[in-house]
Coordinates of C-alpha atoms in Angstrom, one line a residue:
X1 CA 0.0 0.0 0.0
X2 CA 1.4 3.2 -1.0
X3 CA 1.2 7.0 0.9
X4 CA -1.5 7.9 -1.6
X5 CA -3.6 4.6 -1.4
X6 CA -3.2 5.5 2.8
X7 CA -4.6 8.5 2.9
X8 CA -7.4 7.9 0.7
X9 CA -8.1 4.8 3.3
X10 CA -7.9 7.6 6.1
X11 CA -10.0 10.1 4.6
X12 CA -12.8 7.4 4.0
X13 CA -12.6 6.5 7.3
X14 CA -12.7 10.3 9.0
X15 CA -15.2 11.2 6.2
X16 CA -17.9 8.0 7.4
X17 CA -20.3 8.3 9.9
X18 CA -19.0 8.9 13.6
X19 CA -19.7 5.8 16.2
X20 CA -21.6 5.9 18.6
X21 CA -21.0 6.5 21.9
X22 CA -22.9 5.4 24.9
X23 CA -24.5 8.5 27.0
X24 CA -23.4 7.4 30.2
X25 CA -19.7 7.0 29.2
X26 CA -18.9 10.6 30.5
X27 CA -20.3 10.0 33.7
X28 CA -18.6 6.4 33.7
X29 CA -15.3 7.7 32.9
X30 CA -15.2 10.7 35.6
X31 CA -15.7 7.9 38.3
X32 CA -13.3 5.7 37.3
X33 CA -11.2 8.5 37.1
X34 CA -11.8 9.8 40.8
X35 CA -11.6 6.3 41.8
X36 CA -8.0 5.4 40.2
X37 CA -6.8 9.5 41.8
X38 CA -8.0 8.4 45.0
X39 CA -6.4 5.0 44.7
X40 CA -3.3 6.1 43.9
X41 CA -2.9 8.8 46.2
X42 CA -3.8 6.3 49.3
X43 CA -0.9 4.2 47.9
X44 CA 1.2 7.3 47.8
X45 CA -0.1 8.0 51.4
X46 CA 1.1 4.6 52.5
X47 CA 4.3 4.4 51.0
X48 CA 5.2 8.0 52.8
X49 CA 3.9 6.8 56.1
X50 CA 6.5 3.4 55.8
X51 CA 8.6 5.5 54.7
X52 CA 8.7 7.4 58.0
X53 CA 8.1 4.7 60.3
X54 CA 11.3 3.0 58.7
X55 CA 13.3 6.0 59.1
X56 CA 12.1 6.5 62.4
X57 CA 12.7 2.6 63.7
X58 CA 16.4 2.8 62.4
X59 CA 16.9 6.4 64.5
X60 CA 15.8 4.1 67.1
X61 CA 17.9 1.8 66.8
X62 CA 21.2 3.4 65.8
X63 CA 20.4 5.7 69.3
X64 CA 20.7 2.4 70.8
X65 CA 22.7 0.1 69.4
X66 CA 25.4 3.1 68.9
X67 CA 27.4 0.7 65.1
X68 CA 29.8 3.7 64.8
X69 CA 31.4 2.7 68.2
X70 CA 34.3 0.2 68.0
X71 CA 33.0 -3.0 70.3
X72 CA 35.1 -3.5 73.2
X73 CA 37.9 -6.3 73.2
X74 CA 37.2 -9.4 74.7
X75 CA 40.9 -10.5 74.9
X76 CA 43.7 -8.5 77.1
X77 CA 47.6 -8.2 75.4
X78 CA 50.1 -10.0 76.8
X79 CA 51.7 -8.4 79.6
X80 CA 55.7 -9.1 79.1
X81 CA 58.5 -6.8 80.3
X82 CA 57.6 -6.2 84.1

């Protein structure tokens, strides 16, 4: 099929008769719409408040465990020379 062929396919088709649309698809669409918003900002909600309870639970723990401090020795060095 060639450009010309193409376009004269595509003007047939935009030159037809529209199709039909249902007249509650507007009203169908706006609340599936709301719904996936709402949806998606209760997920976004969630992952925020992990977010925060993660960071939180690690200050918590790094207050306590204190992992920058070296752990003490369990062995002495042999005393020689006295």
């Amino acid at each position: 099929m060639n450009q010309t062929e193409r376009e004269a396919s595509v003007r047939r088709l935009l030159d037809g008769a529209l199709p039909v649309v249902p007249p509650d698809m507007y009203a169908q669409a706006v609340r599936r719409g709301g719904r996936l918003l709402r949806r998606r900002r209760a997920l976004l909600r969630l992952l925020w408040l992990l977010l925060c309870a993660a960071a939180v639970a690690f200050a918590v723990w790094a207050a306590t465990a204190h992992p920058w401090v070296e752990p003490p020795s369990d062995t002495t060095p042999p005393l020689t020379g006295w």
